[in-house]
């Protein structure tokens, strides 16, 4: 692979002969990537795991999965050089999807760890209240609070959550909420950066719907030049 | 009493498959399967039926064949898009990590946790509490009197430990287990219903979710495990496998009892 020629193709231009979007799943050692990869494939994407920012070349979208600890995840993601990649993509309006802790690390910070997040989404991730079982583990209801293509067809549906911290429910970036002791942000979006606190790859048919919605958005992404490097 | 529920979380219905050297044992008789012994095919069927989660209990005795569970988990993750917990023979953080890498979402520690309780904290630190389940097999000290308490057994129920089950469950949670899979050995296979006294004692002792196991014979038993026992999830094996109960029936009964459930 030659660098510059390939570099101009990040992401691939819209209208390629192959209409199937290619999604790069960031592999930074955070949990069960295979499930995310397989679910994206089932929803209609080429999905490949990448361990370095350079490997994102040619991809149409980035997915940031994540299971585990906020601090460990964000430190490892930074150590692998993914932060500038995500920043470029967000600035250029190219699609990014964060999942669970992969969502949380896109926020400004979390009560779980003093390490700052990437700040691509506004606000703080907070610990769920102790008056309910924590971790919040299982299927909970999505309530859509703002129209967004990502949540088409899933208002009122159950999605699978496993987490102890969550974004706050307020703010223009909150697309859907759920409720466990407190209302919290279950789906959020700021520009082209969208994210789910639940695991679409573990949420059966409704999860597939959310991933398919995301891929539809990928297909409709701006066809302008890729992010500046 | 608050008018608003503390959560809108749905109760989970979890079929459990015993897997021996990569094959489902105890046969399965409820659907027209090409291969009733294939855990991967069964997992996909249960996913389609509306199961909220699956548990694989690896009962492989031969150490030569232990790694077959990793292949089974990997193949299952290809076809089932609901959470998968794997227990049986999980002894170390490395064992757990290998299962998670293969595609499991959670791993259950049982005998190893009693022998070395610190393995729970190690696993929780390394992998996160959300993927560490403590599986506890408990038996009444006095069949007639739940006030006498319950004792923890290990090695598939063959070895008494002397430990008090409720105290052990609390210790598991304190050490970082994110969930308790609690089996009543007295009720297991009886179809008389869960040991609700045990469930109430356990769910009163911890804030992490408790999965009720052992004894469910009817959909009403399942609903009672949630509503009266305080469990977050109910697990059963053969009554699902032999078609005596369908996942959808259980959810109907739960909904009728006022328990929130997920509908496809």
Coordinates of C-alpha atoms in Angstrom, one line a residue:
Chain A
X1 CA 0.0 0.0 0.0
X2 CA 1.5 3.4 -0.9
X3 CA 0.7 6.1 1.5
X4 CA -0.3 9.3 -0.3
X5 CA -2.4 7.7 -3.0
X6 CA -4.3 5.7 -0.4
X7 CA -4.4 8.7 1.8
X8 CA -6.5 10.6 -0.6
X9 CA -9.0 7.9 -0.3
X10 CA -9.8 8.3 3.3
X11 CA -12.7 7.7 3.4
X12 CA -13.6 6.1 0.1
X13 CA -15.4 8.5 -2.2
X14 CA -19.1 8.0 -2.4
X15 CA -20.4 6.4 -5.6
X16 CA -17.8 3.6 -5.7
X17 CA -18.8 0.7 -7.7
X18 CA -19.2 -1.4 -4.5
X19 CA -22.1 0.2 -2.6
X20 CA -21.4 -1.9 0.5
X21 CA -19.9 0.5 3.1
X22 CA -16.6 -0.4 4.7
X23 CA -16.5 0.1 8.4
X24 CA -13.2 0.2 10.4
X25 CA -13.7 -1.1 13.9
X26 CA -11.1 0.3 16.2
X27 CA -9.2 -2.5 17.9
X28 CA -7.6 -1.1 21.0
X29 CA -7.8 -4.1 23.2
X30 CA -11.2 -3.1 24.6
X31 CA -13.4 -6.2 24.8
X32 CA -15.5 -8.1 22.5
X33 CA -14.7 -6.7 19.0
X34 CA -15.7 -9.8 17.1
X35 CA -19.4 -9.5 18.1
X36 CA -19.4 -5.9 16.9
X37 CA -17.6 -6.8 13.6
X38 CA -20.0 -9.7 13.0
X39 CA -23.1 -7.7 13.7
X40 CA -22.0 -4.9 11.4
X41 CA -21.4 -7.5 8.7
X42 CA -24.9 -8.9 9.3
X43 CA -26.3 -5.4 9.0
X44 CA -24.7 -5.0 5.6
X45 CA -21.2 -3.7 6.0
X46 CA -17.7 -4.8 5.2
X47 CA -16.3 -4.6 8.7
X48 CA -12.6 -4.9 9.6
X49 CA -10.7 -4.5 12.8
X50 CA -7.9 -1.9 12.7
X51 CA -5.1 -1.5 15.2
X52 CA -3.6 1.7 13.9
X53 CA -5.0 4.9 12.5
X54 CA -3.3 4.4 9.1
X55 CA -5.4 1.3 8.6
X56 CA -8.6 3.4 8.5
X57 CA -7.7 4.5 4.9
X58 CA -10.4 3.4 2.5
X59 CA -13.0 3.0 5.2
X60 CA -16.3 4.8 5.0
X61 CA -17.0 4.9 8.8
X62 CA -15.4 4.3 12.1
X63 CA -16.8 2.3 14.9
X64 CA -15.4 2.6 18.5
X65 CA -16.5 -0.4 20.5
X66 CA -15.6 -0.8 24.1
X67 CA -16.1 -2.9 27.1
X68 CA -14.5 -2.2 30.4
X69 CA -13.0 0.7 32.3
X70 CA -13.1 4.3 31.0
X71 CA -9.6 5.2 32.0
X72 CA -8.0 2.1 30.6
X73 CA -9.9 2.3 27.4
X74 CA -9.2 6.0 26.7
X75 CA -5.5 5.6 27.6
X76 CA -5.1 2.6 25.3
X77 CA -7.0 4.4 22.5
X78 CA -4.7 7.3 22.8
X79 CA -1.6 5.1 23.0
X80 CA -2.6 3.6 19.7
X81 CA -2.9 7.0 18.1
X82 CA -6.6 6.9 17.4
X83 CA -7.5 10.2 19.0
X84 CA -6.3 12.4 16.1
X85 CA -8.0 10.0 13.6
X86 CA -11.3 10.4 15.4
X87 CA -10.8 14.2 15.7
X88 CA -10.2 14.4 11.9
X89 CA -13.2 12.4 11.1
X90 CA -15.5 14.3 13.4
X91 CA -14.2 17.6 12.0
X92 CA -14.8 16.5 8.5
X93 CA -18.3 15.2 9.2
X94 CA -17.6 11.6 8.5
X95 CA -19.6 9.0 10.3
X96 CA -18.4 7.7 13.7
X97 CA -20.3 5.3 15.9
X98 CA -19.3 4.7 19.5
X99 CA -20.7 1.8 21.5
X100 CA -20.9 1.6 25.3
X101 CA -17.5 2.5 26.8
X102 CA -16.5 3.4 23.2
X103 CA -19.3 6.0 23.5
X104 CA -18.3 7.2 27.0
X105 CA -14.7 7.9 26.0
X106 CA -16.0 10.3 23.3
X107 CA -17.4 12.5 26.0
X108 CA -15.4 15.2 27.8
X109 CA -14.9 13.2 31.0
X110 CA -16.2 10.4 33.3
X111 CA -16.7 10.1 37.0
X112 CA -15.0 6.7 36.6
X113 CA -11.5 8.0 36.0
X114 CA -9.8 11.4 36.0
X115 CA -8.3 10.8 32.5
X116 CA -10.1 13.2 30.1
X117 CA -12.2 11.9 27.3
X118 CA -11.9 12.9 23.7
X119 CA -14.5 15.7 24.0
X120 CA -16.2 14.9 20.7
X121 CA -19.5 14.7 22.6
X122 CA -20.4 17.4 25.2
X123 CA -20.7 16.6 28.9
X124 CA -19.8 14.3 31.7
X125 CA -20.4 10.5 32.0
X126 CA -21.8 9.9 35.5
X127 CA -22.1 6.9 37.8
X128 CA -25.6 5.4 38.0
X129 CA -27.3 5.8 41.4
X130 CA -26.8 3.2 44.0
X131 CA -30.5 2.8 44.7
X132 CA -30.7 0.5 41.7
X133 CA -28.7 -2.6 40.8
X134 CA -25.3 -1.5 39.3
X135 CA -24.0 -2.5 36.8
X136 CA -27.2 -1.9 34.9
X137 CA -27.3 -5.1 33.0
X138 CA -30.0 -6.3 30.7
X139 CA -32.7 -5.1 28.3
X140 CA -34.1 -1.7 28.9
X141 CA -36.5 0.6 27.0
X142 CA -35.4 3.2 24.5
X143 CA -37.4 6.4 24.4
X144 CA -36.6 8.6 21.4
X145 CA -36.5 12.3 22.4
X146 CA -35.2 13.8 19.2
X147 CA -35.7 12.6 15.6
X148 CA -32.6 11.0 14.2
X149 CA -32.2 8.5 11.4
X150 CA -30.1 6.3 13.8
X151 CA -33.1 5.5 15.9
X152 CA -35.7 5.0 13.2
X153 CA -37.9 2.1 14.1
X154 CA -36.7 1.5 17.6
X155 CA -38.7 4.0 19.8
X156 CA -40.1 2.0 22.7
X157 CA -37.9 -1.1 21.9
X158 CA -35.6 -2.9 24.3
X159 CA -31.9 -2.8 23.9
X160 CA -29.2 -4.6 25.8
X161 CA -27.2 -2.5 28.3
X162 CA -24.2 -3.4 30.4
X163 CA -22.7 -0.4 32.2
X164 CA -22.3 1.4 35.5
X165 CA -21.8 4.9 34.2
X166 CA -23.9 6.8 31.7
X167 CA -24.3 10.1 29.9
X168 CA -26.8 12.6 31.4
X169 CA -30.2 12.7 29.8
X170 CA -30.3 16.4 29.1
X171 CA -28.8 18.3 26.2
X172 CA -29.4 18.8 22.5
X173 CA -27.1 15.9 21.7
X174 CA -29.4 13.3 23.4
X175 CA -31.4 11.4 20.8
X176 CA -32.9 8.7 23.0
X177 CA -32.9 8.0 26.7
X178 CA -33.4 5.0 29.0
X179 CA -34.2 4.8 32.7
X180 CA -32.4 3.0 35.5
X181 CA -32.7 4.8 38.7
X182 CA -32.3 7.9 36.7
X183 CA -33.0 8.9 33.1
X184 CA -29.8 8.8 31.1
X185 CA -28.6 9.3 27.5
X186 CA -28.9 6.0 25.6
X187 CA -28.3 7.3 22.1
X188 CA -26.5 10.6 21.4
X189 CA -25.2 12.5 18.4
X190 CA -23.1 15.6 17.8
X191 CA -22.7 16.1 14.1
X192 CA -21.4 13.0 12.4
X193 CA -20.4 11.4 15.8
X194 CA -23.2 9.2 17.0
X195 CA -23.1 6.7 19.9
X196 CA -25.1 4.2 21.8
X197 CA -24.8 3.4 25.5
X198 CA -26.4 0.0 24.8
X199 CA -24.8 -2.8 22.7
X200 CA -26.5 -2.9 19.3
X201 CA -24.4 -6.0 18.5
X202 CA -26.1 -7.8 21.4
X203 CA -29.6 -6.3 21.0
X204 CA -31.0 -8.9 18.6
X205 CA -33.1 -7.6 15.8
X206 CA -33.5 -4.0 17.1
X207 CA -29.8 -3.8 17.4
X208 CA -29.4 -4.8 13.8
X209 CA -31.9 -2.1 13.0
X210 CA -29.8 0.5 14.6
X211 CA -26.6 -0.7 12.9
X212 CA -28.5 -0.8 9.6
X213 CA -29.7 2.8 10.2
X214 CA -26.1 3.8 10.9
X215 CA -25.0 2.2 7.6
X216 CA -27.7 4.0 5.7
X217 CA -26.3 7.2 7.1
X218 CA -22.9 6.2 6.0
X219 CA -24.1 5.7 2.5
X220 CA -25.6 9.2 2.5
X221 CA -22.5 10.8 3.9
X222 CA -21.1 14.0 2.4
X223 CA -19.2 13.1 -0.8
X224 CA -16.7 15.9 -0.4
X225 CA -13.0 15.3 0.1
X226 CA -11.9 13.3 3.1
X227 CA -10.7 14.7 6.3
X228 CA -7.6 16.8 6.1
X229 CA -4.4 15.2 7.4
Chain B
X1 CA -43.4 4.0 48.0
X2 CA -42.5 5.9 44.9
X3 CA -45.1 5.9 42.1
X4 CA -42.3 5.7 39.6
X5 CA -40.5 2.4 39.1
X6 CA -36.8 2.5 40.0
X7 CA -36.0 1.0 36.6
X8 CA -37.7 0.0 33.4
X9 CA -35.3 -2.9 33.0
X10 CA -36.9 -6.0 31.7
X11 CA -36.7 -9.3 33.5
X12 CA -34.5 -11.7 31.5
X13 CA -35.3 -15.3 30.4
X14 CA -32.2 -17.4 29.9
X15 CA -32.0 -20.9 28.4
X16 CA -29.0 -22.8 29.7
X17 CA -27.2 -25.4 27.5
X18 CA -24.9 -28.0 29.0
X19 CA -22.0 -28.5 26.5
X20 CA -19.7 -31.5 26.6
X21 CA -16.7 -31.5 24.3
X22 CA -18.5 -29.1 22.0
X23 CA -21.9 -31.0 22.0
X24 CA -25.1 -30.2 23.8
X25 CA -25.9 -33.0 26.2
X26 CA -29.3 -33.9 27.7
X27 CA -30.8 -33.8 24.2
X28 CA -33.2 -31.2 22.9
X29 CA -36.6 -32.2 21.6
X30 CA -38.6 -29.1 20.8
X31 CA -37.7 -28.0 17.4
X32 CA -36.9 -29.5 14.0
X33 CA -33.2 -29.1 14.3
X34 CA -30.8 -30.5 11.8
X35 CA -28.6 -31.3 14.7
X36 CA -30.0 -31.2 18.2
X37 CA -26.5 -31.5 19.6
X38 CA -25.2 -28.5 17.9
X39 CA -25.0 -25.6 20.4
X40 CA -24.5 -23.1 17.7
X41 CA -27.7 -24.0 15.9
X42 CA -29.6 -24.1 19.2
X43 CA -28.3 -20.7 20.2
X44 CA -29.6 -19.2 17.0
X45 CA -33.0 -20.8 17.6
X46 CA -33.2 -19.4 21.1
X47 CA -32.2 -16.0 19.8
X48 CA -35.0 -16.2 17.2
X49 CA -37.5 -17.3 19.9
X50 CA -36.8 -14.2 22.0
X51 CA -34.4 -15.5 24.6
X52 CA -32.8 -12.5 26.3
X53 CA -29.5 -14.2 26.9
X54 CA -27.8 -17.6 26.8
X55 CA -25.7 -19.5 29.2
X56 CA -23.3 -22.3 28.1
X57 CA -22.2 -24.6 30.9
X58 CA -19.1 -26.4 29.8
X59 CA -19.1 -29.8 31.5
X60 CA -16.2 -31.2 29.5
X61 CA -14.4 -33.5 31.8
X62 CA -11.4 -34.3 29.6
X63 CA -8.7 -31.6 29.7
X64 CA -7.7 -32.6 26.1
X65 CA -11.1 -31.3 24.9
X66 CA -11.4 -28.2 27.1
X67 CA -10.5 -25.9 24.3
X68 CA -13.5 -27.0 22.2
X69 CA -15.7 -24.6 24.1
X70 CA -13.7 -21.7 22.6
X71 CA -14.6 -22.9 19.1
X72 CA -18.2 -23.3 20.2
X73 CA -18.3 -19.8 21.6
X74 CA -16.7 -18.3 18.5
X75 CA -19.1 -20.1 16.2
X76 CA -22.1 -19.0 18.4
X77 CA -21.0 -15.4 18.3
X78 CA -21.3 -15.6 14.5
X79 CA -25.0 -16.6 14.7
X80 CA -26.5 -15.3 17.9
X81 CA -26.9 -11.6 18.6
X82 CA -27.8 -11.8 22.3
X83 CA -25.4 -11.9 25.2
X84 CA -23.6 -15.2 26.0
X85 CA -22.3 -16.3 29.4
X86 CA -20.0 -19.2 29.6
X87 CA -19.3 -21.1 32.8
X88 CA -17.8 -24.5 33.8
X89 CA -14.1 -25.0 34.3
X90 CA -13.3 -21.3 34.4
X91 CA -10.4 -21.2 36.8
X92 CA -8.4 -18.1 36.1
X93 CA -8.4 -14.6 34.6
X94 CA -6.6 -16.1 31.6
X95 CA -9.4 -18.7 31.2
X96 CA -12.0 -15.9 31.3
X97 CA -10.1 -13.7 28.9
X98 CA -9.8 -16.5 26.4
X99 CA -13.6 -17.0 26.5
X100 CA -14.3 -13.3 26.1
X101 CA -11.8 -13.1 23.2
X102 CA -13.7 -16.0 21.6
X103 CA -16.9 -14.0 21.8
X104 CA -18.4 -14.6 25.2
X105 CA -19.8 -11.6 27.0
X106 CA -19.5 -12.9 30.5
X107 CA -17.8 -15.7 32.3
X108 CA -19.0 -17.5 35.3
X109 CA -16.7 -18.6 38.2
X110 CA -17.9 -21.3 40.6
X111 CA -15.5 -23.8 42.2
X112 CA -12.5 -21.7 41.4
X113 CA -14.0 -18.7 43.2
X114 CA -14.6 -20.7 46.4
X115 CA -11.1 -22.1 46.3
X116 CA -9.5 -18.7 45.5
X117 CA -12.0 -15.9 46.1
X118 CA -9.4 -13.4 44.9
X119 CA -9.9 -14.7 41.4
X120 CA -13.1 -12.7 41.3
X121 CA -11.4 -9.4 42.2
X122 CA -8.6 -10.2 39.7
X123 CA -11.1 -10.9 37.0
X124 CA -13.1 -7.8 37.8
X125 CA -10.0 -5.6 37.8
X126 CA -8.7 -7.0 34.6
X127 CA -11.9 -7.5 32.6
X128 CA -14.6 -5.4 34.4
X129 CA -17.3 -6.5 36.8
X130 CA -19.8 -6.6 34.0
X131 CA -18.3 -9.8 32.6
X132 CA -17.7 -11.6 35.9
X133 CA -20.5 -13.8 37.1
X134 CA -20.3 -15.7 40.3
X135 CA -22.2 -19.0 40.0
X136 CA -23.3 -20.3 43.4
X137 CA -24.8 -23.8 44.0
X138 CA -26.7 -23.7 47.3
X139 CA -28.4 -26.3 49.4
X140 CA -30.7 -25.9 52.4
X141 CA -29.1 -26.9 55.7
X142 CA -32.5 -28.0 56.8
X143 CA -35.0 -29.0 54.1
X144 CA -38.0 -27.8 56.1
X145 CA -36.6 -24.7 57.6
X146 CA -35.1 -21.9 55.4
X147 CA -34.1 -20.1 58.6
X148 CA -31.4 -22.7 59.0
X149 CA -29.7 -21.2 55.9
X150 CA -28.0 -22.6 52.9
X151 CA -24.6 -24.1 52.3
X152 CA -22.4 -23.6 49.2
X153 CA -21.4 -26.7 47.2
X154 CA -18.7 -26.9 44.6
X155 CA -17.5 -29.4 42.0
X156 CA -20.9 -29.6 40.3
X157 CA -22.7 -30.0 43.6
X158 CA -20.5 -32.9 44.9
X159 CA -18.5 -31.1 47.5
X160 CA -19.9 -29.3 50.6
X161 CA -17.8 -26.3 51.6
X162 CA -19.3 -25.3 54.9
X163 CA -19.8 -21.8 53.7
X164 CA -23.0 -19.9 54.2
X165 CA -24.5 -19.2 50.8
X166 CA -25.9 -15.8 51.5
X167 CA -22.6 -14.6 53.1
X168 CA -20.7 -16.0 50.1
X169 CA -22.9 -14.3 47.6
X170 CA -22.3 -11.0 49.4
X171 CA -18.6 -11.6 49.4
X172 CA -18.7 -12.4 45.7
X173 CA -20.4 -9.1 45.0
X174 CA -18.0 -7.2 47.3
X175 CA -15.1 -8.8 45.4
X176 CA -16.4 -7.5 42.1
X177 CA -18.7 -10.1 40.6
X178 CA -21.2 -8.1 38.5
X179 CA -23.9 -10.8 38.7
X180 CA -24.8 -13.9 40.7
X181 CA -26.1 -17.1 39.1
X182 CA -27.8 -18.8 42.0
X183 CA -28.9 -22.4 41.7
X184 CA -31.0 -24.1 44.3
X185 CA -29.7 -27.7 44.5
X186 CA -32.7 -28.7 46.4
X187 CA -35.1 -27.6 43.7
X188 CA -32.9 -28.3 40.6
X189 CA -34.8 -30.7 38.4
X190 CA -37.8 -30.8 40.7
X191 CA -40.1 -28.6 38.7
X192 CA -41.6 -27.4 42.0
X193 CA -40.5 -23.8 41.5
X194 CA -37.6 -21.8 42.6
X195 CA -36.6 -21.7 46.3
X196 CA -38.1 -18.3 46.9
X197 CA -36.7 -18.1 50.4
X198 CA -33.2 -18.5 49.0
X199 CA -33.8 -15.9 46.3
X200 CA -35.2 -13.3 48.7
X201 CA -32.3 -13.9 51.1
X202 CA -29.8 -13.5 48.2
X203 CA -31.4 -10.5 46.5
X204 CA -31.7 -8.8 49.9
X205 CA -28.0 -9.2 50.5
X206 CA -26.6 -7.8 47.2
X207 CA -27.3 -5.0 44.8
X208 CA -26.0 -6.8 41.8
X209 CA -28.5 -8.8 39.6
X210 CA -29.3 -12.3 40.7
X211 CA -30.2 -15.0 38.2
X212 CA -32.6 -17.6 39.6
X213 CA -31.9 -21.2 38.7
X214 CA -33.1 -24.6 39.8
X215 CA -36.7 -25.7 40.0
X216 CA -38.8 -23.8 37.5
X217 CA -41.4 -26.1 36.0
X218 CA -44.0 -23.6 34.8
X219 CA -44.2 -20.1 33.4
X220 CA -45.8 -19.1 36.7
X221 CA -42.7 -20.3 38.6
X222 CA -40.6 -18.1 36.4
X223 CA -42.8 -15.1 37.1
X224 CA -42.6 -15.8 40.8
X225 CA -38.9 -15.9 40.7
X226 CA -38.9 -12.3 39.5
X227 CA -41.9 -10.8 41.3
X228 CA -41.6 -12.7 44.6
X229 CA -38.0 -13.7 44.7
X230 CA -36.6 -10.4 43.5
X231 CA -34.4 -12.0 40.8
X232 CA -33.4 -10.0 37.7
X233 CA -33.5 -13.0 35.5
X234 CA -34.6 -16.6 35.4
X235 CA -32.7 -19.5 33.9
X236 CA -33.8 -23.0 32.9
X237 CA -32.4 -25.9 30.9
X238 CA -34.5 -28.9 30.1
X239 CA -37.9 -27.4 30.3
X240 CA -36.9 -25.2 27.4
X241 CA -35.0 -27.9 25.5
X242 CA -37.9 -30.4 25.6
X243 CA -40.5 -27.8 24.6
X244 CA -42.4 -28.0 27.9
X245 CA -42.1 -24.3 28.0
X246 CA -41.4 -21.8 25.3
X247 CA -39.7 -18.5 25.9
X248 CA -42.7 -16.6 24.7
X249 CA -45.0 -18.4 27.1
X250 CA -42.8 -17.4 30.0
X251 CA -42.8 -13.8 28.9
X252 CA -46.6 -13.9 28.6
X253 CA -46.9 -15.2 32.2
X254 CA -44.4 -12.6 33.4
X255 CA -46.3 -9.8 31.7
X256 CA -49.5 -11.0 33.3
X257 CA -47.9 -10.9 36.7
X258 CA -46.9 -7.3 36.1
X259 CA -43.3 -8.0 35.3
X260 CA -41.7 -6.0 32.5
X261 CA -40.3 -8.2 29.7
X262 CA -38.8 -7.6 26.3
X263 CA -40.9 -8.4 23.3
X264 CA -39.3 -9.1 19.9

